[in-house]
CSV table of C-alpha atoms in Angstrom, one decimal:
chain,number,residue,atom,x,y,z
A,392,UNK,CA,-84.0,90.6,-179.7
A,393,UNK,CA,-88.0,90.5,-179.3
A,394,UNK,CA,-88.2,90.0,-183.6
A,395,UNK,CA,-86.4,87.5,-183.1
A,396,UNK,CA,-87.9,85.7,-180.1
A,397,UNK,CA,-91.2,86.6,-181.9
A,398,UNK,CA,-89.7,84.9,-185.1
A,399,UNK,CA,-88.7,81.2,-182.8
A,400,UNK,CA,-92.7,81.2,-181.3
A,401,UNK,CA,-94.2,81.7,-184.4
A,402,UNK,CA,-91.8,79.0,-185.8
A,403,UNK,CA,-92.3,76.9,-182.7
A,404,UNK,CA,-96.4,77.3,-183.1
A,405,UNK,CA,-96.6,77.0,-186.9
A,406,UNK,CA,-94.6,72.7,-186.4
A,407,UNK,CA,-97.0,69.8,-185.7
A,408,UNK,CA,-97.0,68.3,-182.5
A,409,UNK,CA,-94.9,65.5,-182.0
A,410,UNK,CA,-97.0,63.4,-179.8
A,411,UNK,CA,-100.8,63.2,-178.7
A,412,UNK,CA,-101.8,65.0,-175.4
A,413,UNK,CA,-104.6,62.6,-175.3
A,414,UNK,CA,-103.9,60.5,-172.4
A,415,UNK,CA,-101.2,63.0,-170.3
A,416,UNK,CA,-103.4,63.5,-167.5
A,417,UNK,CA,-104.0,60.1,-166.3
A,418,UNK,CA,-99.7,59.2,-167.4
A,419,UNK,CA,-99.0,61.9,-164.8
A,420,UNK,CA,-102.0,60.9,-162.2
A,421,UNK,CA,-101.3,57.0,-162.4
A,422,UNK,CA,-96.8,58.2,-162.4
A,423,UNK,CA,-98.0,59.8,-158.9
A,424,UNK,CA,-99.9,57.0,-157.7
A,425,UNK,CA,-96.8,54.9,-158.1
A,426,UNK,CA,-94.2,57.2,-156.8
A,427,UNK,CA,-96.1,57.4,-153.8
A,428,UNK,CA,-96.4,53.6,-153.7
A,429,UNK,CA,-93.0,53.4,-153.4
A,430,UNK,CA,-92.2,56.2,-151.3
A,431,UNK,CA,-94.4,54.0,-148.4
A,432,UNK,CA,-93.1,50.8,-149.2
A,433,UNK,CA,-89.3,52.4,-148.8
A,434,UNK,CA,-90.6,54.0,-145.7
A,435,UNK,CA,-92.4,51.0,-143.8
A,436,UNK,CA,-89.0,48.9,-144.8
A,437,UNK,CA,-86.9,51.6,-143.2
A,438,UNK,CA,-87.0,50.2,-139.5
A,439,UNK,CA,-86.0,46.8,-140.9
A,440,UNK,CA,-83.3,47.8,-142.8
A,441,UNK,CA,-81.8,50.3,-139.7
A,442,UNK,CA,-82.1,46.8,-137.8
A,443,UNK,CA,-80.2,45.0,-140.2
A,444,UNK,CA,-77.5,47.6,-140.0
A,445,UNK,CA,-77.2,47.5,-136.5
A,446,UNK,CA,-77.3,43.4,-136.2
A,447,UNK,CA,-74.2,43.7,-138.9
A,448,UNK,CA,-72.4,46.0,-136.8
A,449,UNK,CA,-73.2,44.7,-133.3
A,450,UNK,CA,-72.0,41.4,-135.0
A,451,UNK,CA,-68.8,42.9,-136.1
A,452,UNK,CA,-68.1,44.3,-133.4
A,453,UNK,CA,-68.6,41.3,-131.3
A,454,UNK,CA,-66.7,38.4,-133.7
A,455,UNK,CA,-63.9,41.4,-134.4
A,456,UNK,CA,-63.3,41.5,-130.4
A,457,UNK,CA,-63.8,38.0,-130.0
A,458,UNK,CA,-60.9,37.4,-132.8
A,459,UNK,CA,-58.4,40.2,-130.9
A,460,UNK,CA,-58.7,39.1,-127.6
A,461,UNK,CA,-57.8,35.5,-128.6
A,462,UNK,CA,-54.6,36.9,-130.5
A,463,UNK,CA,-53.4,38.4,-127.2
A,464,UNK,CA,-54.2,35.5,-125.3
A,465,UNK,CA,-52.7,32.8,-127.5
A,466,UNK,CA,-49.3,32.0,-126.1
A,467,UNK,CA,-46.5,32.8,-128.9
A,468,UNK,CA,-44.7,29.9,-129.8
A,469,UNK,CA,-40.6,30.4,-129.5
A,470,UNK,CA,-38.7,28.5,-131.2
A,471,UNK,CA,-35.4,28.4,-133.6
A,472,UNK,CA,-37.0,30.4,-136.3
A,473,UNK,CA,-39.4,32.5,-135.0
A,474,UNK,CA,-39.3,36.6,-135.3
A,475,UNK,CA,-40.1,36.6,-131.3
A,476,UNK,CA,-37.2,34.6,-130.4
A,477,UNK,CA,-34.3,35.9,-128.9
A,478,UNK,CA,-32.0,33.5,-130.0
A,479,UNK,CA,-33.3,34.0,-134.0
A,480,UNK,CA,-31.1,33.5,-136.4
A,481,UNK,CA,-31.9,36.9,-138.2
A,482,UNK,CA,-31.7,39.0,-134.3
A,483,UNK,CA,-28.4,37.7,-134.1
A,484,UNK,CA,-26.8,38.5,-137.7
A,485,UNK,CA,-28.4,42.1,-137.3
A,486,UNK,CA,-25.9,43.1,-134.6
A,487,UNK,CA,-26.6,45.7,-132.2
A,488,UNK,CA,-26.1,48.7,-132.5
C-alpha cells in the first residue's frame, strides 16, 4: 500500500499547480475581517430582533384574546334556521334517540 501511496504523491507533486498562491494570505486575512464584521453586526442586531419577537407575540396574544372574548360575549342570534335553535328544522328531522 505505501508503493502505491508513494506512487499518488509523486504523481500529485510532478502536476502544475492549478492556481497562484500569490495573494492567499491577504484572501484569508481580508475573508476573516469580514466574517467577523458580520458576526458583530448579527450580534448588536440581536436585542432588536428578540424585541421584535416579543412585540409580535405580546401582540398576538393580546388581538387573539381580544377576538375570543368577543365570540363568547356576542349574543347568538336564534332564529328559524340557525344550528343553535331548538326549533331547527334539521334538530327536529334528526329525531331523538
Amino acid at each position: 500500500m505505501s508503493e502505491r501511496l508513494d506512487e499518488l504523491v509523486a504523481r500529485l507533486a510532478a502536476s502544475p499547480i492549478d492556481r497562484s498562491l500569490d495573494g492567499l494570505d491577504g484572501e484569508i486575512g481580508r475573508s476573516i475581517a469580514h466574517r467577523r464584521r458580520e458576526a458583530r453586526t448579527l450580534a448588536t442586531l440581536a436585542p432588536v430582533r428578540v424585541a421584535s419577537v416579543g412585540l409580535a407575540l405580546a401582540m398576538g396574544v393580546t388581538v387573539g384574546g381580544a377576538v375570543a372574548a368577543s365570540a363568547l360575549v356576542r349574543p347568538h342570534p336564534y332564529g328559524a334556521f340557525s344550528i343553535a335553535a331548538n326549533l331547527a328544522p334539521s334538530t327536529l328531522l334528526e329525531g331523538r334517540e
